[in-house]
Amino acid sequence: SQTIHQWPATLVQPVGSPLSLECTVEGTSNPNLYWYRQAAGRGLQLLFYSVGIGQISSEVPQNLSASRPQDRQFILSSKKLLLSDSGFYLCAWSVLLRTSGTKTNTGELFFGEGSRLTVL
Amino acid sequence: ILNVEQSPQSLHVQEGDSTNFTCSFPSSNFYALHWYRWETAKSPEALFVMTLNGDEKKKGRISATLNTKEGYSYLYIKGSQPEDSATYLCVSVGSARQLTFGSGTQLTVLP
């Protein structure tokens, strides 16, 4: 069965410090990978998504970056955190959306446990 | 409608009450609609994935309907229980496979 793990679960970091959140998926290959953020009082915002190794699409300009060094590994980074980076970060994966014969998958998302980041 | 909109933003109901909330999404270039349940301190879990106009899905006391022509989906909870308290997220999947999240409906079921 497929599983997804992300860590660390909680972080408290000073402004200007670097960030690294890691996410790994097991039990599937070539997944779509996503990083989402929920800022306080707001909905989920897509930050990055990846359809393959080294392929990263950014949805929102910011001081964050993402990398996918391996098929099932997705990393969210920052060189210098801002106060506005505080929030709850979720990694997710989905099967590549495509139709094969009579079977179509609809990209159901499977989420990691989340990482709560507080920037002071 | 250009975005995914959910209403109400939050609601409180008494244990045993039935309730429902709405997700509105762009009807053009529709591919699929997802409903997720997000409990505090946990990660979102998929409830339903619907693709066809008129789809009705049911899981226990929770059910959902889909109208792709007018761009809305309803989520119903029958006989609400305190353990149903969560944020319910609606996600629209477009024909380009882009996912757009609604801001969620936060449900609190009071014992």
Tab-separated table of C-alpha atoms in Angstrom:
chain	number	residue	atom	x	y	z
A	1	SER	CA	0.000	0.000	0.000
A	2	GLN	CA	1.059	3.553	-0.587
A	3	THR	CA	2.206	5.794	2.242
A	4	ILE	CA	3.432	9.352	2.459
A	5	HIS	CA	5.583	10.830	5.179
A	6	GLN	CA	6.706	14.363	5.783
A	7	TRP	CA	8.931	15.842	8.450
A	8	PRO	CA	9.550	17.564	10.687
A	9	ALA	CA	6.071	17.824	12.196
A	10	THR	CA	6.718	21.148	13.917
A	11	LEU	CA	9.305	23.860	13.478
A	12	VAL	CA	9.956	27.126	15.246
A	13	GLN	CA	12.525	29.171	13.391
A	14	PRO	CA	13.781	32.769	13.473
A	15	VAL	CA	13.305	35.170	10.601
A	16	GLY	CA	16.134	34.873	8.121
A	17	SER	CA	16.954	31.258	8.928
A	18	PRO	CA	16.848	28.497	6.294
A	19	LEU	CA	14.103	25.909	5.932
A	20	SER	CA	13.966	22.365	4.703
A	21	LEU	CA	10.838	20.214	4.768
A	22	GLU	CA	11.029	16.749	3.324
A	23	CYS	CA	8.370	14.463	1.944
A	24	THR	CA	8.702	10.889	0.758
A	25	VAL	CA	6.204	8.540	-0.830
A	26	GLU	CA	6.322	4.758	-0.711
A	27	GLY	CA	4.476	2.109	-2.626
A	28	THR	CA	3.973	3.956	-5.905
A	29	SER	CA	6.104	5.170	-8.750
A	30	ASN	CA	6.088	8.390	-10.751
A	31	PRO	CA	3.546	10.136	-8.547
A	32	ASN	CA	2.492	13.735	-8.948
A	33	LEU	CA	3.798	15.544	-5.866
A	34	TYR	CA	2.476	18.722	-4.311
A	35	TRP	CA	3.324	21.197	-1.571
A	36	TYR	CA	0.407	23.117	-0.081
A	37	ARG	CA	0.311	25.740	2.631
A	38	GLN	CA	-2.479	26.837	4.900
A	39	ALA	CA	-1.815	30.230	6.407
A	40	ALA	CA	-3.733	31.223	9.533
A	41	GLY	CA	-7.431	31.642	8.801
A	42	ARG	CA	-7.072	30.794	5.126
A	43	GLY	CA	-7.630	27.855	2.810
A	44	LEU	CA	-5.089	25.556	1.217
A	45	GLN	CA	-2.815	27.245	-1.290
A	46	LEU	CA	-0.836	25.269	-3.841
A	47	LEU	CA	2.831	26.237	-3.694
A	48	PHE	CA	4.566	23.746	-5.980
A	49	TYR	CA	3.791	20.635	-7.924
A	50	SER	CA	5.960	18.144	-9.733
A	51	VAL	CA	5.160	15.560	-12.377
A	52	GLY	CA	8.631	14.013	-12.425
A	53	ILE	CA	12.227	14.148	-11.216
A	54	GLY	CA	13.621	17.628	-11.589
A	55	GLN	CA	10.312	18.995	-12.900
A	56	ILE	CA	8.943	21.672	-10.613
A	57	SER	CA	6.126	24.116	-11.266
A	58	SER	CA	5.652	27.083	-8.996
A	59	GLU	CA	2.198	28.478	-8.472
A	60	VAL	CA	2.982	31.440	-6.262
A	61	PRO	CA	6.021	33.744	-6.380
A	62	GLN	CA	7.733	33.656	-3.014
A	63	ASN	CA	10.984	33.038	-1.275
A	64	LEU	CA	10.356	29.293	-1.168
A	65	SER	CA	11.705	26.714	-3.574
A	66	ALA	CA	11.101	23.034	-4.170
A	67	SER	CA	13.202	20.213	-5.498
A	68	ARG	CA	12.583	16.616	-6.504
A	69	PRO	CA	15.933	14.838	-6.447
A	70	GLN	CA	14.367	11.380	-6.585
A	71	ASP	CA	11.113	10.015	-7.959
A	72	ARG	CA	9.449	9.778	-4.562
A	73	GLN	CA	11.149	12.599	-2.687
A	74	PHE	CA	9.949	16.192	-2.620
A	75	ILE	CA	11.717	18.915	-0.655
A	76	LEU	CA	10.515	22.392	0.242
A	77	SER	CA	13.236	24.894	1.054
A	78	SER	CA	13.942	28.486	1.825
A	79	LYS	CA	17.250	30.301	2.203
A	80	LYS	CA	15.778	33.011	4.441
A	81	LEU	CA	12.427	32.663	6.129
A	82	LEU	CA	9.974	35.533	6.452
A	83	LEU	CA	7.333	36.013	9.112
A	84	SER	CA	4.704	35.458	6.432
A	85	ASP	CA	6.044	31.954	5.819
A	86	SER	CA	4.423	30.755	9.027
A	87	GLY	CA	1.710	28.218	8.422
A	88	PHE	CA	0.792	24.596	8.070
A	89	TYR	CA	2.517	22.858	5.176
A	90	LEU	CA	1.126	19.758	3.583
A	91	CYS	CA	2.775	17.440	1.107
A	92	ALA	CA	0.502	15.354	-1.103
A	93	TRP	CA	0.742	12.883	-3.926
A	94	SER	CA	-1.626	11.719	-6.589
A	95	VAL	CA	-1.592	9.269	-9.417
A	96	LEU	CA	-0.856	10.927	-12.728
A	97	LEU	CA	-4.160	12.027	-14.186
A	98	ARG	CA	-4.735	10.193	-17.426
A	99	THR	CA	-7.145	7.924	-19.185
A	100	SER	CA	-5.942	4.458	-20.072
A	101	GLY	CA	-8.413	2.351	-22.014
A	102	THR	CA	-11.644	2.538	-20.063
A	103	LYS	CA	-9.975	3.485	-16.817
A	104	THR	CA	-9.617	7.093	-15.796
A	105	ASN	CA	-8.182	8.185	-12.515
A	106	THR	CA	-9.250	11.486	-11.161
A	107	GLY	CA	-6.209	12.521	-9.205
A	108	GLU	CA	-7.388	11.881	-5.672
A	109	LEU	CA	-4.873	13.464	-3.333
A	110	PHE	CA	-3.192	11.636	-0.467
A	111	PHE	CA	-1.775	13.957	2.132
A	112	GLY	CA	1.142	13.716	4.517
A	113	GLU	CA	0.826	14.444	8.200
A	114	GLY	CA	1.676	18.103	7.831
A	115	SER	CA	4.392	20.380	9.176
A	116	ARG	CA	3.566	23.379	11.301
A	117	LEU	CA	6.069	26.169	10.829
A	118	THR	CA	6.233	29.177	13.133
A	119	VAL	CA	8.606	31.934	12.134
A	120	LEU	CA	9.470	34.323	14.947
B	1	ILE	CA	-17.658	31.333	-11.341
B	2	LEU	CA	-13.920	31.391	-11.702
B	3	ASN	CA	-12.951	30.005	-8.319
B	4	VAL	CA	-14.175	27.254	-6.059
B	5	GLU	CA	-16.477	28.682	-3.428
B	6	GLN	CA	-17.800	26.878	-0.392
B	7	SER	CA	-20.628	27.953	1.851
B	8	PRO	CA	-21.175	28.416	4.627
B	9	GLN	CA	-17.680	29.166	5.853
B	10	SER	CA	-18.548	27.636	9.206
B	11	LEU	CA	-21.530	26.260	11.020
B	12	HIS	CA	-22.469	24.792	14.346
B	13	VAL	CA	-25.139	22.119	14.634
B	14	GLN	CA	-26.520	20.048	17.472
B	15	GLU	CA	-25.786	16.355	17.694
B	16	GLY	CA	-28.437	14.482	15.735
B	17	ASP	CA	-29.182	17.334	13.338
B	18	SER	CA	-28.767	16.828	9.627
B	19	THR	CA	-26.865	19.424	7.687
B	20	ASN	CA	-25.588	20.224	4.248
B	21	PHE	CA	-23.158	22.575	2.588
B	22	THR	CA	-22.389	23.735	-0.893
B	23	CYS	CA	-19.443	23.821	-3.249
B	24	SER	CA	-19.638	25.981	-6.387
B	25	PHE	CA	-17.073	25.489	-9.116
B	26	PRO	CA	-16.462	26.509	-12.733
B	27	SER	CA	-18.727	24.365	-14.897
B	28	SER	CA	-16.631	24.882	-18.005
B	29	ASN	CA	-13.663	22.559	-18.550
B	30	PHE	CA	-14.784	20.370	-15.667
B	31	TYR	CA	-13.014	17.066	-15.094
B	32	ALA	CA	-13.722	15.927	-11.527
B	33	LEU	CA	-14.756	17.073	-8.081
B	34	HIS	CA	-13.242	15.877	-4.832
B	35	TRP	CA	-14.533	16.216	-1.281
B	36	TYR	CA	-12.048	15.921	1.591
B	37	ARG	CA	-12.562	15.785	5.296
B	38	TRP	CA	-9.914	17.547	7.367
B	39	GLU	CA	-9.880	16.983	11.104
B	40	THR	CA	-7.817	19.164	13.382
B	41	ALA	CA	-4.249	17.937	13.800
B	42	LYS	CA	-4.680	15.408	11.008
B	43	SER	CA	-4.193	15.502	7.260
B	44	PRO	CA	-7.102	15.745	4.799
B	45	GLU	CA	-8.662	12.484	3.695
B	46	ALA	CA	-10.679	11.966	0.559
B	47	LEU	CA	-14.396	11.359	1.044
B	48	PHE	CA	-15.661	11.332	-2.513
B	49	VAL	CA	-14.406	11.684	-6.051
B	50	MET	CA	-17.141	12.461	-8.567
B	51	THR	CA	-16.939	12.932	-12.300
B	52	LEU	CA	-20.361	12.588	-13.894
B	53	ASN	CA	-23.274	14.983	-13.856
B	54	GLY	CA	-25.898	13.599	-11.507
B	55	ASP	CA	-23.379	11.509	-9.552
B	56	GLU	CA	-24.459	10.651	-6.037
B	57	LYS	CA	-22.014	9.087	-3.627
B	58	LYS	CA	-22.608	7.847	-0.097
B	59	LYS	CA	-20.346	6.807	2.750
B	60	GLY	CA	-22.197	5.984	5.936
B	61	ARG	CA	-24.147	9.060	7.016
B	62	ILE	CA	-22.383	11.323	4.533
B	63	SER	CA	-23.475	11.720	0.936
B	64	ALA	CA	-22.731	14.059	-1.936
B	65	THR	CA	-24.335	15.069	-5.206
B	66	LEU	CA	-22.881	16.648	-8.306
B	67	ASN	CA	-24.319	18.993	-10.927
B	68	THR	CA	-21.656	19.709	-13.525
B	69	LYS	CA	-23.921	21.743	-15.795
B	70	GLU	CA	-24.603	24.394	-13.208
B	71	GLY	CA	-21.361	23.896	-11.303
B	72	TYR	CA	-22.292	22.863	-7.802
B	73	SER	CA	-22.012	19.966	-5.404
B	74	TYR	CA	-23.796	19.389	-2.117
B	75	LEU	CA	-22.427	17.464	0.838
B	76	TYR	CA	-25.020	16.088	3.263
B	77	ILE	CA	-24.503	14.724	6.742
B	78	LYS	CA	-27.415	12.882	8.290
B	79	GLY	CA	-27.694	12.721	12.068
B	80	SER	CA	-24.496	14.667	12.802
B	81	GLN	CA	-22.211	13.318	15.502
B	82	PRO	CA	-19.428	15.138	17.387
B	83	GLU	CA	-16.870	13.057	15.495
B	84	ASP	CA	-18.129	14.660	12.262
B	85	SER	CA	-16.603	17.944	13.399
B	86	ALA	CA	-14.013	18.846	10.806
B	87	THR	CA	-13.341	21.123	7.873
B	88	TYR	CA	-14.826	19.808	4.642
B	89	LEU	CA	-12.842	20.774	1.562
B	90	CYS	CA	-14.079	20.799	-2.007
B	91	VAL	CA	-11.565	20.536	-4.852
B	92	SER	CA	-12.367	21.103	-8.492
B	93	VAL	CA	-10.223	19.374	-11.106
B	94	GLY	CA	-10.175	21.106	-14.473
B	95	SER	CA	-9.688	19.595	-17.890
B	96	ALA	CA	-6.047	20.641	-17.778
B	97	ARG	CA	-5.845	18.576	-14.588
B	98	GLN	CA	-5.320	21.617	-12.422
B	99	LEU	CA	-6.702	21.342	-8.884
B	100	THR	CA	-8.425	24.285	-7.236
B	101	PHE	CA	-9.311	24.131	-3.557
B	102	GLY	CA	-12.232	25.813	-1.901
B	103	SER	CA	-11.602	27.478	1.445
B	104	GLY	CA	-13.601	24.815	3.250
B	105	THR	CA	-16.633	24.626	5.507
B	106	GLN	CA	-15.777	24.237	9.166
B	107	LEU	CA	-18.396	22.080	10.881
B	108	THR	CA	-18.754	21.871	14.655
B	109	VAL	CA	-21.202	19.354	16.060
B	110	LEU	CA	-22.205	20.199	19.600
B	111	PRO	CA	-23.027	17.312	21.965
